[in-house]
């Protein structure tokens, strides 16, 4: 068999970020204001704060102006809703992102539903999810959009191919299934999840296998068709006393076990992860351009 190709998500993400930077620069050269993103961070969850710093830095590099609005973790739901409404009404703000998770006393659903769908660069609002499902132009959440971009740039054919998505979350599994089965993309899609029986019989049929179930090393060689494209969405912390921080990041795929069986495979880290910020930037530019109004 020909050698497995490891898909370099960092390189693809960098290429997308460069394209966005060029498009932003053209947009500004036409006399338009720089795209503007508002990022709302509630509390000081260390992982969230770190994601938000990453989004800030990448925005600056792409010529996207971002402002981070930090609020105390005790902010009331009503006060946070007011902030969202203020950002909705602010003509200078193109995109709004409320970093999740939110504190327990705040309903994430109520906050997401309050965001103007035309500014919903996360693609979490039900209007955008619904539009995606019926094939209308919509903001698509960053992780599934990033996976489609990786598949496309790796030259992986989808038309008439069997795609199996393991995981049914609202932000990855379900929107990804919708994208893969979209008219024009034309994959045949099966969605499996934690309760699926004899799951390996289904995954073994996959030409494209996407693991987004949140269990380290869940996908093993016996679950993979020879030559399949294997996309790993998992970011799981696994205890590792040999690391200074005490853990390492592991995907949902047992990479070493699957490597020689797959035709293409994404590593963790350095696969799907880096794509998310790149797609957020692209969504922010689209918001500025009024793409989904
Ligand atoms: N928390 C972890 N990932 C994300 C994301 O993509 N968007 C938001 N808003 N919060 C997150």
Short mmCIF file of C-alpha atoms and ligand atoms in Angstrom, two decimals:
data_model
loop_
_atom_site.label_atom_id
_atom_site.label_comp_id
_atom_site.label_asym_id
_atom_site.label_seq_id
_atom_site.Cartn_x
_atom_site.Cartn_y
_atom_site.Cartn_z
CA UNK A 1 0.00 0.00 0.00
CA UNK A 2 1.15 3.56 -0.63
CA UNK A 3 2.37 5.41 2.40
CA UNK A 4 -0.09 7.06 4.76
CA UNK A 5 -0.20 10.82 4.42
CA UNK A 6 -0.26 12.79 7.65
CA UNK A 7 -2.40 15.88 7.11
CA UNK A 8 -0.57 18.95 8.44
CA UNK A 9 -3.32 21.06 10.02
CA UNK A 10 -0.88 23.76 11.08
CA UNK A 11 0.24 24.33 7.46
CA UNK A 12 -3.32 24.33 6.10
CA UNK A 13 -4.47 26.70 8.86
CA UNK A 14 -1.57 29.02 8.09
CA UNK A 15 -2.53 29.05 4.40
CA UNK A 16 -6.16 29.91 5.24
CA UNK A 17 -5.04 32.65 7.65
CA UNK A 18 -2.81 34.11 4.94
CA UNK A 19 -5.73 34.10 2.47
CA UNK A 20 -7.95 35.87 4.99
CA UNK A 21 -5.20 38.43 5.63
CA UNK A 22 -4.98 39.18 1.90
CA UNK A 23 -8.76 39.45 1.54
CA UNK A 24 -8.98 41.74 4.57
CA UNK A 25 -6.29 43.93 3.11
CA UNK A 26 -8.19 44.17 -0.21
CA UNK A 27 -11.38 44.95 1.72
CA UNK A 28 -9.68 47.79 3.60
CA UNK A 29 -8.02 49.08 0.42
CA UNK A 30 -11.55 49.51 -0.98
CA UNK A 31 -12.17 52.05 1.77
CA UNK A 32 -14.04 49.75 4.14
CA UNK A 33 -13.40 49.50 7.88
CA UNK A 34 -11.40 46.51 9.16
CA UNK A 35 -13.61 43.58 10.21
CA UNK A 36 -14.30 43.84 13.91
CA UNK A 37 -14.81 40.93 16.31
CA UNK A 38 -16.07 41.17 19.89
CA UNK A 39 -15.02 38.29 22.13
CA UNK A 40 -16.83 37.95 25.46
CA UNK A 41 -15.01 36.08 28.22
CA UNK A 42 -16.83 35.44 31.50
CA UNK A 43 -14.64 34.53 34.49
CA UNK A 44 -11.07 33.34 34.34
CA UNK A 45 -11.24 29.70 33.28
CA UNK A 46 -7.55 29.16 32.31
CA UNK A 47 -8.24 27.16 29.11
CA UNK A 48 -10.83 29.72 27.95
CA UNK A 49 -8.51 32.63 28.67
CA UNK A 50 -5.79 30.89 26.67
CA UNK A 51 -8.16 30.25 23.69
CA UNK A 52 -9.21 33.89 23.79
CA UNK A 53 -5.58 35.07 23.73
CA UNK A 54 -4.99 32.83 20.69
CA UNK A 55 -8.02 34.31 18.90
CA UNK A 56 -6.80 37.82 19.70
CA UNK A 57 -3.31 37.23 18.33
CA UNK A 58 -4.54 35.51 15.16
CA UNK A 59 -7.06 38.30 14.55
CA UNK A 60 -4.35 40.95 14.81
CA UNK A 61 -2.15 39.04 12.34
CA UNK A 62 -5.00 38.83 9.83
CA UNK A 63 -5.88 42.52 10.10
CA UNK A 64 -9.11 41.76 11.99
CA UNK A 65 -9.71 44.13 14.89
CA UNK A 66 -10.79 42.33 18.02
CA UNK A 67 -11.89 43.52 21.41
CA UNK A 68 -12.07 41.21 24.38
CA UNK A 69 -14.79 42.02 26.89
CA UNK A 70 -13.97 40.33 30.19
CA UNK A 71 -16.77 40.07 32.74
CA UNK A 72 -16.74 38.81 36.31
CA UNK A 73 -17.86 35.19 36.73
CA UNK A 74 -20.68 36.40 38.99
CA UNK A 75 -22.26 38.50 36.23
CA UNK A 76 -26.03 37.87 36.06
CA UNK A 77 -27.60 36.24 33.04
CA UNK A 78 -29.62 39.40 32.48
CA UNK A 79 -26.50 41.60 32.49
CA UNK A 80 -24.78 39.26 30.01
CA UNK A 81 -27.88 39.32 27.78
CA UNK A 82 -27.75 43.11 27.93
CA UNK A 83 -24.13 43.04 26.82
CA UNK A 84 -25.02 40.78 23.87
CA UNK A 85 -27.89 43.12 22.89
CA UNK A 86 -25.54 46.11 23.05
CA UNK A 87 -23.08 44.33 20.75
CA UNK A 88 -25.93 43.35 18.40
CA UNK A 89 -26.91 47.01 18.10
CA UNK A 90 -23.35 48.29 17.69
CA UNK A 91 -22.89 49.02 13.97
CA UNK A 92 -19.12 48.85 14.30
CA UNK A 93 -19.13 45.24 15.53
CA UNK A 94 -19.29 42.64 12.76
CA UNK A 95 -18.88 39.41 14.74
CA UNK A 96 -19.75 38.33 18.28
CA UNK A 97 -18.25 35.33 20.04
CA UNK A 98 -19.19 34.40 23.60
CA UNK A 99 -16.52 32.01 24.84
CA UNK A 100 -17.95 28.79 26.30
CA UNK A 101 -18.33 27.26 28.81
CA UNK A 102 -20.26 29.85 30.81
CA UNK A 103 -20.73 29.69 34.61
CA UNK A 104 -23.47 27.30 35.75
CA UNK A 105 -25.96 30.01 36.72
CA UNK A 106 -26.10 31.26 33.12
CA UNK A 107 -28.01 29.43 30.39
CA UNK A 108 -25.67 29.06 27.40
CA UNK A 109 -28.73 28.46 25.25
CA UNK A 110 -30.35 31.77 26.19
CA UNK A 111 -27.12 33.67 25.51
CA UNK A 112 -26.47 32.01 22.13
CA UNK A 113 -30.08 32.56 21.07
CA UNK A 114 -29.72 36.26 21.88
CA UNK A 115 -26.83 36.80 19.43
CA UNK A 116 -27.83 38.42 16.12
CA UNK A 117 -27.58 35.49 13.62
CA UNK A 118 -25.87 37.87 11.13
CA UNK A 119 -23.05 38.39 13.70
CA UNK A 120 -22.89 34.77 14.93
CA UNK A 121 -19.36 33.91 13.77
CA UNK A 122 -19.40 30.74 15.92
CA UNK A 123 -22.37 29.44 13.89
CA UNK A 124 -24.08 28.24 17.09
CA UNK A 125 -27.37 30.15 16.68
CA UNK A 126 -30.30 27.88 15.69
CA UNK A 127 -30.99 30.07 12.66
CA UNK A 128 -27.51 29.32 11.29
CA UNK A 129 -27.75 25.64 12.20
CA UNK A 130 -31.12 25.45 10.44
CA UNK A 131 -29.87 27.26 7.36
CA UNK A 132 -26.92 24.87 7.15
CA UNK A 133 -29.28 21.90 7.32
CA UNK A 134 -31.43 23.16 4.44
CA UNK A 135 -28.40 24.17 2.36
CA UNK A 136 -28.80 27.95 2.63
CA UNK A 137 -25.72 30.15 3.13
CA UNK A 138 -24.88 30.21 6.85
CA UNK A 139 -22.14 30.70 9.39
CA UNK A 140 -20.78 27.20 10.00
CA UNK A 141 -19.11 26.44 13.31
CA UNK A 142 -15.36 26.45 13.11
CA UNK A 143 -14.51 22.81 13.77
CA UNK A 144 -16.74 21.19 11.12
CA UNK A 145 -15.86 23.97 8.65
CA UNK A 146 -12.17 23.33 9.36
CA UNK A 147 -12.58 19.59 8.75
CA UNK A 148 -14.21 20.23 5.36
CA UNK A 149 -11.31 22.52 4.46
CA UNK A 150 -8.73 19.90 5.48
CA UNK A 151 -10.48 17.21 3.40
CA UNK A 152 -10.69 19.53 0.41
CA UNK A 153 -7.07 20.66 0.53
CA UNK A 154 -5.83 17.10 1.05
CA UNK A 155 -7.61 16.22 -2.21
CA UNK A 156 -9.89 13.64 -0.56
CA UNK A 157 -12.86 12.83 -2.80
CA UNK A 158 -16.26 12.92 -1.09
CA UNK A 159 -18.83 12.43 -3.85
CA UNK A 160 -20.57 9.09 -3.38
CA UNK A 161 -18.06 8.09 -0.70
CA UNK A 162 -19.04 6.67 2.67
CA UNK A 163 -18.41 9.03 5.54
CA UNK A 164 -18.88 7.90 9.13
CA UNK A 165 -19.00 10.50 11.89
CA UNK A 166 -18.49 9.15 15.40
CA UNK A 167 -20.08 11.70 17.75
CA UNK A 168 -23.34 13.66 17.57
CA UNK A 169 -22.61 16.95 19.31
CA UNK A 170 -24.38 20.12 18.21
CA UNK A 171 -21.10 21.86 17.43
CA UNK A 172 -19.23 19.08 15.60
CA UNK A 173 -21.00 15.80 14.78
CA UNK A 174 -24.39 17.11 13.64
CA UNK A 175 -23.19 20.09 11.55
CA UNK A 176 -20.40 17.99 10.02
CA UNK A 177 -22.92 15.33 8.97
CA UNK A 178 -25.00 18.09 7.34
CA UNK A 179 -21.97 19.45 5.46
CA UNK A 180 -20.84 16.04 4.22
CA UNK A 181 -24.27 15.11 2.87
CA UNK A 182 -24.86 18.55 1.31
CA UNK A 183 -25.87 18.54 -2.35
CA UNK A 184 -22.67 19.15 -4.30
CA UNK A 185 -20.54 17.45 -1.63
CA UNK A 186 -22.53 14.26 -1.91
CA UNK A 187 -21.02 11.91 0.65
CA UNK A 188 -23.20 9.16 2.10
CA UNK A 189 -23.20 9.83 5.82
CA UNK A 190 -23.69 7.64 8.87
CA UNK A 191 -23.57 9.08 12.38
CA UNK A 192 -22.55 6.80 15.25
CA UNK A 193 -22.33 7.63 18.96
CA UNK A 194 -21.68 6.21 22.41
CA UNK A 195 -24.73 3.92 22.25
CA UNK A 196 -24.12 2.49 18.78
CA UNK A 197 -23.90 -1.29 18.82
CA UNK A 198 -21.16 -3.14 16.88
CA UNK A 199 -19.74 0.25 15.95
CA UNK A 200 -16.65 -1.27 14.31
CA UNK A 201 -18.84 -2.91 11.65
CA UNK A 202 -20.01 0.56 10.65
CA UNK A 203 -16.71 2.44 10.92
CA UNK A 204 -14.97 -0.24 8.84
CA UNK A 205 -17.18 0.78 5.91
CA UNK A 206 -15.97 4.38 6.04
CA UNK A 207 -13.90 5.94 3.27
CA UNK A 208 -13.82 9.00 5.52
CA UNK A 209 -13.91 8.37 9.26
CA UNK A 210 -14.28 11.29 11.67
CA UNK A 211 -13.78 10.69 15.39
CA UNK A 212 -15.46 13.31 17.59
CA UNK A 213 -16.62 11.33 20.60
CA UNK A 214 -14.29 12.68 23.28
CA UNK A 215 -12.63 9.41 24.33
CA UNK A 216 -8.86 9.08 24.08
CA UNK A 217 -7.71 6.35 21.68
CA UNK A 218 -11.28 5.19 20.92
CA UNK A 219 -10.63 4.42 17.24
CA UNK A 220 -8.30 1.46 16.77
CA UNK A 221 -6.96 -0.28 13.68
CA UNK A 222 -9.72 -2.91 13.54
CA UNK A 223 -12.26 -0.09 13.12
CA UNK A 224 -10.58 1.41 10.04
CA UNK A 225 -10.92 0.42 6.40
CA UNK A 226 -7.51 0.19 4.68
CA UNK A 227 -6.79 3.47 2.90
CA UNK A 228 -9.50 5.48 4.72
CA UNK A 229 -9.07 9.16 5.56
CA UNK A 230 -9.15 9.36 9.36
CA UNK A 231 -9.92 12.75 10.92
CA UNK A 232 -9.36 13.08 14.66
CA UNK A 233 -11.30 15.82 16.45
CA UNK A 234 -10.49 14.65 20.00
CA UNK A 235 -8.52 16.77 22.44
CA UNK A 236 -8.35 14.63 25.57
CA UNK A 237 -6.08 15.13 28.56
CA UNK A 238 -4.32 11.90 29.46
CA UNK A 239 -2.25 11.66 32.65
CA UNK A 240 1.45 11.54 31.83
CA UNK A 241 3.91 11.82 34.72
CA UNK A 242 6.83 12.18 32.26
CA UNK A 243 5.46 15.62 31.22
CA UNK A 244 6.15 18.70 33.34
CA UNK A 245 2.44 19.63 33.32
CA UNK A 246 1.44 16.08 34.28
CA UNK A 247 -0.63 15.30 31.19
CA UNK A 248 -0.45 15.07 27.42
CA UNK A 249 -3.07 15.69 24.76
CA UNK A 250 -4.46 12.62 23.04
CA UNK A 251 -6.94 12.37 20.18
CA UNK A 252 -9.95 10.07 19.83
CA UNK A 253 -7.86 7.94 17.47
CA UNK A 254 -5.09 5.59 18.59
CA UNK A 255 -2.70 7.23 16.14
CA UNK A 256 0.18 4.72 16.26
CA UNK A 257 -2.20 1.77 15.91
CA UNK A 258 -4.13 3.28 12.98
CA UNK A 259 -1.28 5.02 11.15
CA UNK A 260 -0.39 2.28 8.65
CA UNK A 261 -3.99 1.27 8.04
CA UNK A 262 -5.15 4.76 7.03
CA UNK A 263 -4.64 6.49 3.69
CA UNK A 264 -4.68 9.92 5.35
CA UNK A 265 -4.69 10.79 9.04
CA UNK A 266 -4.72 13.96 11.13
CA UNK A 267 -2.44 14.13 14.18
CA UNK A 268 -3.31 15.54 17.63
CA UNK A 269 -2.06 18.13 18.22
CA UNK A 270 -1.49 19.76 14.83
CA UNK A 271 -4.48 18.43 12.89
CA UNK A 272 -8.03 19.77 13.26
CA UNK A 273 -7.23 22.05 16.24
CA UNK A 274 -5.29 24.77 14.39
CA UNK A 275 -8.07 25.02 11.78
CA UNK A 276 -10.64 26.38 14.22
CA UNK A 277 -9.12 29.85 14.63
CA UNK A 278 -8.50 30.09 10.87
CA UNK A 279 -12.19 29.39 10.17
CA UNK A 280 -13.28 31.88 12.84
CA UNK A 281 -11.28 34.56 11.03
CA UNK A 282 -12.87 33.62 7.75
CA UNK A 283 -16.32 33.82 9.36
CA UNK A 284 -15.49 37.25 10.78
CA UNK A 285 -14.52 38.54 7.35
CA UNK A 286 -17.76 37.09 5.93
CA UNK A 287 -19.70 38.86 8.71
CA UNK A 288 -18.07 42.17 7.78
CA UNK A 289 -19.00 41.54 4.16
CA UNK A 290 -22.61 40.94 5.22
CA UNK A 291 -22.44 37.48 3.68
CA UNK A 292 -25.35 35.95 5.61
CA UNK A 293 -27.70 38.87 6.10
N1 LIG B 1 -15.07 27.00 23.76
C1 LIG B 1 -14.33 26.01 23.19
N2 LIG B 1 -14.42 26.11 21.84
C2 LIG B 1 -15.22 27.17 21.57
C3 LIG B 1 -15.68 27.78 20.36
O1 LIG B 1 -15.38 27.36 19.25
N3 LIG B 1 -16.48 28.85 20.51
C4 LIG B 1 -16.84 29.33 21.71
N4 LIG B 1 -17.64 30.38 21.76
N5 LIG B 1 -16.44 28.80 22.85
C5 LIG B 1 -15.63 27.71 22.78
#
